[in-house]
Short mmCIF file of C-alpha atoms and ligand atoms in Angstrom, two decimals:
data_model
loop_
_atom_site.label_atom_id
_atom_site.label_comp_id
_atom_site.label_asym_id
_atom_site.label_seq_id
_atom_site.Cartn_x
_atom_site.Cartn_y
_atom_site.Cartn_z
CA ASN R 1 -48.26 3.16 12.52
CA CYS R 2 -45.43 1.33 14.19
CA LEU R 3 -46.09 -2.02 12.55
CA ASP R 4 -45.98 -0.44 9.10
CA ASP R 5 -42.85 1.52 9.98
CA CYS R 6 -41.15 -1.63 11.24
CA ALA R 7 -42.12 -3.53 8.12
CA ILE R 8 -40.73 -0.77 5.91
CA ALA R 9 -37.51 -0.60 7.89
CA TYR R 10 -37.18 -4.38 7.65
CA ASN R 11 -37.68 -4.35 3.87
CA VAL R 12 -35.15 -1.56 3.41
CA ALA R 13 -32.62 -3.48 5.48
CA LEU R 14 -33.26 -6.64 3.47
CA GLN R 15 -32.86 -4.83 0.16
CA THR R 16 -29.62 -3.25 1.32
CA ALA R 17 -28.29 -6.61 2.42
CA ASN R 18 -29.29 -8.19 -0.89
CA ALA R 19 -27.73 -5.36 -2.85
CA ASP R 20 -24.49 -5.71 -0.86
CA GLY R 21 -24.56 -9.47 -1.17
CA SER R 22 -25.11 -9.53 -4.94
CA GLU R 23 -22.49 -6.83 -5.48
CA MET R 24 -20.00 -8.98 -3.59
CA ASN R 25 -21.07 -12.02 -5.62
CA TRP R 26 -20.75 -10.11 -8.90
CA THR R 27 -17.23 -9.04 -7.89
CA LYS R 28 -16.20 -12.57 -6.97
CA ALA R 29 -17.51 -13.94 -10.28
CA ALA R 30 -15.81 -11.16 -12.25
CA LEU R 31 -12.53 -11.79 -10.43
CA ALA R 32 -12.73 -15.48 -11.29
CA LEU R 33 -13.13 -14.56 -14.98
CA ALA R 34 -10.61 -11.72 -15.00
CA ASP R 35 -7.68 -11.83 -17.39
CA PHE R 36 -5.11 -10.44 -14.96
CA ASP R 37 -2.56 -9.30 -17.54
CA ALA R 38 -5.23 -7.52 -19.61
CA GLU R 39 -7.31 -6.00 -16.79
CA PHE R 40 -4.92 -5.36 -13.89
CA ALA R 41 -2.18 -2.77 -13.62
CA VAL R 42 0.11 -1.62 -10.83
CA HIS R 43 0.41 2.10 -10.22
CA TYR R 44 3.06 3.67 -8.03
CA GLN R 45 2.73 6.51 -5.55
CA PRO R 46 5.95 8.20 -4.38
CA ARG R 47 7.02 8.18 -0.73
CA VAL R 48 9.06 11.29 -0.11
CA ASP R 49 11.87 11.61 2.44
CA THR R 50 10.90 14.49 4.74
CA LEU R 51 14.46 15.75 5.29
CA THR R 52 15.80 15.54 1.75
CA GLY R 53 12.59 15.78 -0.27
CA PHE R 54 13.79 12.86 -2.37
CA PRO R 55 11.20 10.29 -3.46
CA HIS R 56 13.31 7.27 -2.62
CA ALA R 57 10.38 4.88 -2.29
CA ALA R 58 7.00 4.18 -3.84
CA GLU R 59 3.91 2.18 -2.95
CA ALA R 60 2.48 -0.28 -5.46
CA LEU R 61 -1.31 0.02 -5.74
CA ILE R 62 -3.40 -2.29 -7.91
CA ARG R 63 -5.81 -0.94 -10.53
CA TRP R 64 -8.53 -3.06 -12.10
CA THR R 65 -10.18 -1.97 -15.35
CA HIS R 66 -13.10 -4.29 -15.99
CA PRO R 67 -14.08 -4.63 -19.69
CA ASP R 68 -17.73 -3.63 -19.02
CA ARG R 69 -17.62 -1.70 -15.78
CA GLY R 70 -14.41 0.26 -16.20
CA LEU R 71 -12.21 1.15 -13.25
CA ILE R 72 -13.06 -0.65 -10.00
CA SER R 73 -11.43 0.58 -6.79
CA PRO R 74 -9.34 -1.84 -4.73
CA ILE R 75 -11.45 -0.75 -1.76
CA ASP R 76 -14.37 -2.46 -3.51
CA PHE R 77 -12.74 -5.63 -4.81
CA ILE R 78 -9.96 -6.51 -2.33
CA PRO R 79 -12.55 -7.53 0.32
CA ALA R 80 -14.22 -9.87 -2.22
CA ALA R 81 -10.83 -11.32 -3.12
CA GLU R 82 -10.06 -11.85 0.57
CA ALA R 83 -13.42 -13.54 1.09
CA ASP R 84 -13.05 -16.06 -1.73
CA GLY R 85 -9.32 -16.69 -1.52
CA SER R 86 -8.37 -15.16 -4.88
CA ILE R 87 -6.36 -12.58 -2.91
CA ARG R 88 -3.46 -15.04 -3.02
CA GLU R 89 -3.33 -15.11 -6.82
CA ILE R 90 -3.80 -11.34 -7.02
CA THR R 91 -1.03 -10.65 -4.51
CA ASN R 92 1.28 -12.98 -6.39
CA TRP R 93 0.54 -11.06 -9.61
CA VAL R 94 1.18 -7.67 -7.96
CA LEU R 95 4.38 -8.89 -6.32
CA LEU R 96 5.81 -10.24 -9.57
CA LYS R 97 4.83 -7.13 -11.50
CA THR R 98 6.39 -4.86 -8.88
CA CYS R 99 9.63 -6.85 -8.62
CA ARG R 100 9.92 -6.92 -12.45
CA ASN R 101 9.37 -3.18 -12.54
CA TRP R 102 12.08 -2.67 -9.95
CA THR R 103 14.57 -4.69 -11.98
CA THR R 104 13.72 -2.86 -15.21
CA TRP R 105 14.06 0.55 -13.56
CA LYS R 106 17.35 -0.51 -11.99
CA HIS R 107 18.82 -1.82 -15.25
CA ASP R 108 17.47 0.79 -17.66
CA ARG R 109 17.60 3.90 -15.48
CA ASN R 110 19.89 2.97 -12.59
CA LEU R 111 16.97 3.76 -10.29
CA ASP R 112 17.33 2.17 -6.87
CA LEU R 113 13.85 2.71 -5.37
CA SER R 114 12.31 0.90 -2.45
CA LEU R 115 8.93 -0.46 -3.51
CA SER R 116 6.20 -1.45 -1.09
CA VAL R 117 3.44 -3.96 -1.75
CA ASN R 118 0.22 -4.27 0.26
CA ILE R 119 -0.28 -7.65 1.86
CA SER R 120 -3.66 -8.74 3.12
CA PRO R 121 -3.47 -9.99 6.72
CA ALA R 122 -5.38 -13.10 5.62
CA LEU R 123 -2.25 -14.32 3.81
CA PHE R 124 -0.36 -14.62 7.07
CA GLU R 125 -2.39 -17.56 8.19
CA LYS R 126 -2.47 -19.57 5.00
CA GLY R 127 -1.12 -19.45 1.47
CA ASN R 128 2.65 -19.79 1.92
CA LEU R 129 3.37 -16.07 1.75
CA VAL R 130 7.06 -16.64 2.43
CA GLY R 131 7.40 -18.97 -0.55
CA MET R 132 5.52 -16.56 -2.77
CA VAL R 133 7.79 -13.62 -1.87
CA ARG R 134 10.94 -15.73 -2.14
CA SER R 135 9.94 -16.87 -5.61
CA ALA R 136 9.09 -13.34 -6.83
CA LEU R 137 12.50 -12.13 -5.64
CA SER R 138 14.46 -14.96 -7.21
CA ARG R 139 12.55 -14.90 -10.51
CA THR R 140 13.20 -11.19 -10.98
CA GLY R 141 16.50 -10.61 -9.20
CA MET R 142 15.10 -7.77 -7.11
CA ASP R 143 17.25 -6.74 -4.14
CA PRO R 144 15.22 -8.01 -1.13
CA SER R 145 16.22 -5.01 0.98
CA ARG R 146 14.34 -2.80 -1.49
CA LEU R 147 11.06 -4.66 -1.08
CA GLU R 148 8.74 -3.61 1.71
CA LEU R 149 5.53 -5.37 2.68
CA GLU R 150 2.73 -3.24 4.09
CA ILE R 151 0.54 -5.22 6.42
CA THR R 152 -2.82 -3.61 7.11
CA GLU R 153 -3.65 -3.42 10.74
CA GLY R 154 -6.64 -5.66 11.29
CA LEU R 155 -5.02 -9.04 11.42
CA GLU R 156 -6.53 -10.67 14.44
CA MET R 157 -3.76 -12.60 16.10
CA LYS R 158 -5.82 -15.77 16.09
CA ASP R 159 -2.83 -18.01 15.64
CA GLY R 160 0.03 -16.03 17.09
CA HIS R 161 2.46 -18.84 16.38
CA LEU R 162 1.67 -19.05 12.66
CA VAL R 163 1.79 -15.28 12.25
CA ARG R 164 5.12 -15.08 14.01
CA GLU R 165 6.52 -17.89 11.89
CA THR R 166 5.51 -16.06 8.69
CA LEU R 167 7.04 -12.82 9.96
CA GLU R 168 10.31 -14.54 10.79
CA GLY R 169 10.34 -16.23 7.38
CA LEU R 170 9.84 -12.89 5.64
CA ARG R 171 12.48 -11.28 7.79
CA SER R 172 14.99 -13.97 6.91
CA LEU R 173 14.42 -13.18 3.22
CA GLY R 174 15.69 -9.68 4.00
CA VAL R 175 12.55 -7.76 3.07
CA LYS R 176 11.24 -4.81 5.13
CA LEU R 177 7.91 -4.82 6.93
CA SER R 178 5.52 -2.05 7.84
CA ILE R 179 2.17 -1.64 9.56
CA ASP R 180 -0.29 0.11 7.23
CA ASP R 181 -3.17 2.39 8.25
CA PHE R 182 -1.76 2.51 11.77
CA GLY R 183 -4.27 3.58 14.40
CA THR R 184 -7.41 2.46 12.58
CA GLY R 185 -7.50 -1.16 13.74
CA PHE R 186 -8.76 -2.47 17.04
CA ALA R 187 -5.37 -3.63 18.26
CA SER R 188 -2.74 -1.05 17.36
CA MET R 189 -0.75 -1.50 20.55
CA ASN R 190 -1.04 -5.25 20.25
CA TYR R 191 0.55 -4.97 16.83
CA LEU R 192 3.44 -2.87 18.08
CA GLN R 193 3.90 -5.17 21.03
CA SER R 194 4.13 -8.40 19.09
CA LEU R 195 5.30 -7.49 15.58
CA ASP R 196 8.91 -6.53 15.11
CA VAL R 197 8.50 -4.34 12.03
CA ASP R 198 10.57 -1.56 10.48
CA CYS R 199 8.01 1.11 9.84
CA VAL R 200 4.63 2.52 10.87
CA LYS R 201 2.41 4.18 8.28
CA ILE R 202 0.12 6.58 10.12
CA ASP R 203 -3.34 6.57 8.59
CA ARG R 204 -4.41 9.70 6.78
CA SER R 205 -7.42 10.14 9.09
CA PHE R 206 -4.92 11.41 11.72
CA VAL R 207 -3.32 13.81 9.24
CA THR R 208 -6.28 15.38 7.43
CA ASN R 209 -7.47 17.71 10.23
CA ALA R 210 -4.28 17.83 12.29
CA PRO R 211 -3.30 21.40 11.26
CA ASP R 212 -6.47 22.68 12.98
CA ASN R 213 -6.96 20.02 15.62
CA ASP R 214 -4.86 19.77 18.79
CA ARG R 215 -5.97 16.24 19.56
CA ASP R 216 -4.99 14.88 16.13
CA ARG R 217 -1.67 16.68 16.40
CA ALA R 218 -1.08 15.16 19.83
CA ILE R 219 -1.74 11.70 18.38
CA LEU R 220 0.74 12.28 15.54
CA SER R 221 3.47 13.33 18.01
CA ALA R 222 2.72 10.45 20.34
CA VAL R 223 2.91 7.87 17.54
CA TRP R 224 6.14 9.43 16.31
CA ASN R 225 7.62 9.21 19.84
CA LEU R 226 6.49 5.65 20.30
CA ALA R 227 7.89 4.58 16.93
CA ARG R 228 11.21 6.26 17.69
CA GLU R 229 11.49 4.52 21.05
CA LEU R 230 10.87 1.22 19.28
CA GLY R 231 13.40 2.01 16.57
CA MET R 232 10.78 2.24 13.83
CA LYS R 233 10.46 4.68 10.95
CA THR R 234 7.28 6.75 10.50
CA VAL R 235 5.39 7.50 7.30
CA ALA R 236 2.44 9.92 7.18
CA GLU R 237 -0.28 9.13 4.62
CA GLY R 238 -2.60 11.68 3.04
CA ILE R 239 -0.33 14.73 2.74
CA GLU R 240 -2.56 16.90 0.54
CA ASN R 241 -1.38 20.47 1.14
CA ASP R 242 1.41 22.67 2.47
CA ARG R 243 -0.09 22.82 5.94
CA HIS R 244 0.02 19.02 6.22
CA HIS R 245 3.56 19.11 4.88
CA ASP R 246 4.73 21.73 7.40
CA LEU R 247 3.07 19.92 10.26
CA VAL R 248 4.55 16.48 9.70
CA ARG R 249 7.96 18.05 9.10
CA THR R 250 7.69 19.82 12.46
CA VAL R 251 6.62 16.63 14.22
CA GLY R 252 9.59 14.82 12.69
CA ILE R 253 7.83 12.15 10.62
CA ASP R 254 10.41 10.45 8.37
CA GLU R 255 8.46 10.04 5.15
CA MET R 256 5.41 11.54 3.48
CA GLN R 257 2.94 10.23 0.95
CA GLY R 258 -0.01 12.04 -0.59
CA TYR R 259 -1.60 13.95 -3.43
CA LEU R 260 0.57 17.02 -2.68
CA PHE R 261 3.45 15.10 -4.26
CA ALA R 262 1.67 12.79 -6.68
CA LYS R 263 -1.29 10.48 -7.10
CA PRO R 264 -0.55 6.83 -7.84
CA LEU R 265 1.00 6.87 -11.34
CA ALA R 266 1.32 4.33 -14.16
CA PRO R 267 4.95 3.15 -14.47
CA GLU R 268 5.77 5.28 -17.55
CA THR R 269 4.18 8.33 -15.96
CA TYR R 270 6.13 7.68 -12.78
CA ILE R 271 9.42 7.87 -14.66
CA GLY R 272 8.29 11.10 -16.35
CA TRP R 273 7.36 12.54 -12.96
CA MET R 274 10.85 11.75 -11.60
CA GLU R 275 12.52 13.34 -14.64
CA GLU R 276 10.38 16.48 -14.54
CA ARG R 277 11.40 17.11 -10.96
CA GLY R 278 15.06 16.50 -11.67
CA HIS R 279 15.20 13.31 -9.60
CA LEU R 280 16.20 11.26 -12.60
CA MET R 281 18.34 12.19 -15.56
CA ALA R 282 16.76 11.70 -18.98
CA PRO R 283 18.68 9.02 -20.93
CA SER R 284 21.69 10.63 -22.57
CA PRO R 285 21.08 11.36 -26.30
CA THR R 286 24.83 10.98 -27.08
CA LYS R 287 24.61 7.33 -26.19
CA ILE R 288 21.93 6.90 -28.85
CA LEU R 289 23.98 8.86 -31.45
CA LEU R 290 27.09 6.79 -30.83
CA THR R 291 25.35 3.46 -31.16
CA SER R 292 23.21 4.28 -34.20
P1 C2E C 301 -3.49 1.98 1.39
O1 C2E C 301 -2.51 0.87 1.32
O2 C2E C 301 -3.61 2.72 2.68
O3 C2E C 301 -3.09 2.95 0.20
C1 C2E C 301 -3.23 4.33 0.23
C2 C2E C 301 -4.52 4.76 -0.42
O4 C2E C 301 -4.70 6.15 -0.20
C3 C2E C 301 -4.49 4.60 -1.95
O5 C2E C 301 -5.83 4.35 -2.39
C4 C2E C 301 -4.05 5.98 -2.41
O6 C2E C 301 -4.43 6.29 -3.74
C5 C2E C 301 -4.77 6.86 -1.42
N1 C2E C 301 -4.11 8.15 -1.22
C6 C2E C 301 -2.80 8.43 -1.33
N2 C2E C 301 -2.54 9.71 -1.06
C7 C2E C 301 -3.74 10.27 -0.74
C8 C2E C 301 -4.13 11.61 -0.37
O7 C2E C 301 -3.33 12.54 -0.26
N3 C2E C 301 -5.45 11.81 -0.13
C9 C2E C 301 -6.37 10.81 -0.23
N4 C2E C 301 -7.65 11.10 0.01
N5 C2E C 301 -6.03 9.54 -0.59
C10 C2E C 301 -4.73 9.28 -0.83
P2 C2E C 301 -6.18 3.15 -3.38
O8 C2E C 301 -5.11 3.00 -4.41
O9 C2E C 301 -7.58 3.36 -3.83
O10 C2E C 301 -6.10 1.87 -2.47
C11 C2E C 301 -6.98 1.71 -1.41
C12 C2E C 301 -6.58 0.54 -0.53
O11 C2E C 301 -6.71 -0.68 -1.26
C13 C2E C 301 -5.12 0.59 -0.10
O12 C2E C 301 -4.97 1.46 1.00
C14 C2E C 301 -4.88 -0.87 0.24
O13 C2E C 301 -5.36 -1.17 1.52
C15 C2E C 301 -5.75 -1.59 -0.79
N6 C2E C 301 -4.89 -2.05 -1.90
C16 C2E C 301 -4.48 -1.38 -3.01
N7 C2E C 301 -3.68 -2.16 -3.78
C17 C2E C 301 -3.60 -3.36 -3.16
C18 C2E C 301 -2.92 -4.60 -3.43
O14 C2E C 301 -2.20 -4.76 -4.42
N8 C2E C 301 -3.09 -5.63 -2.52
C19 C2E C 301 -3.87 -5.47 -1.39
N9 C2E C 301 -3.98 -6.53 -0.54
N10 C2E C 301 -4.50 -4.33 -1.08
C20 C2E C 301 -4.37 -3.28 -1.96
MG1 MG C 302 -0.61 0.61 1.80
MG1 MG C 303 -2.16 2.93 4.03
MG1 MG C 304 -4.74 4.42 4.83
#
């Protein structure tokens, strides 16, 4: 009867909530215990220039291998880190790692990539983001114009003044800014209206079905037009096949990112990927012969 059904539904809901809650608590506790240098890594996914096909940029994506649980997706632990404040420490670690990587690649391989780092919107309101980025740049010597910060749409402009101050501070450091997952938040137009950023990354949910869906295609074109009018670059996420590739090229999107080109790769693998495709010369063996 209804009473029984209601009771069952209630219990199921409670169990689900408990399961979610304890999972979140486990993640927070594990993050507090994590040895960052031993358990975290930054992988890089190429961003390919649509016109030239050259992968002139890459996105830094964190990977966490827990000693007992193995690989844990950022989708599962970033929210816990945002909730308990450890996102600041994690972002600082990713930033430093990425800037160091840039400098190494520049010195050892003369590779002048742009690297983008994901920044949680929460860090705009507290945590001295500007100081953190300034320090990562100066400690590593990375060229600020090669660092891009991807801000996920979802930042509620609670304190417009503070957000604007942070944005201006970042801008004065000379780094680039982009809106990530564009179109998925509740305030996309608000973002465009109030944030003076360089680039829009169109979420892959608008790309996936676009080859067979007029409405999705219309949205891609409209965002491209809007971005162009505002002087912003466009990046399409989730390019998985040739039909996606052809479509975004026809629309005129500036950059592409997706499994068609490469998955996020460990730094050594990334260099190998560049060499295999002829984007990077292997170190000259004569140099080694002469010096040995
Ligand atoms: P995102 O910034 O939108 O990153 C793109 C995500 O899409 C990555 O997932 C990437 O592996 C995945 N992806 C790329 N190409 C394709 C494709 O062709 N098809 C499909 N299905 N997926 C593709 P990942 O690495 O699991 O990261 C998930 C999210 O976690 C990121 O979404 C970002 O919001 C967050 N994240 C990752 N690293 C960091 C970090 O260091 N700091 C912060 N705050 N967030 C991070
Ligand atoms: Mg991103
Ligand atoms: Mg994204
Ligand atoms: Mg996305």
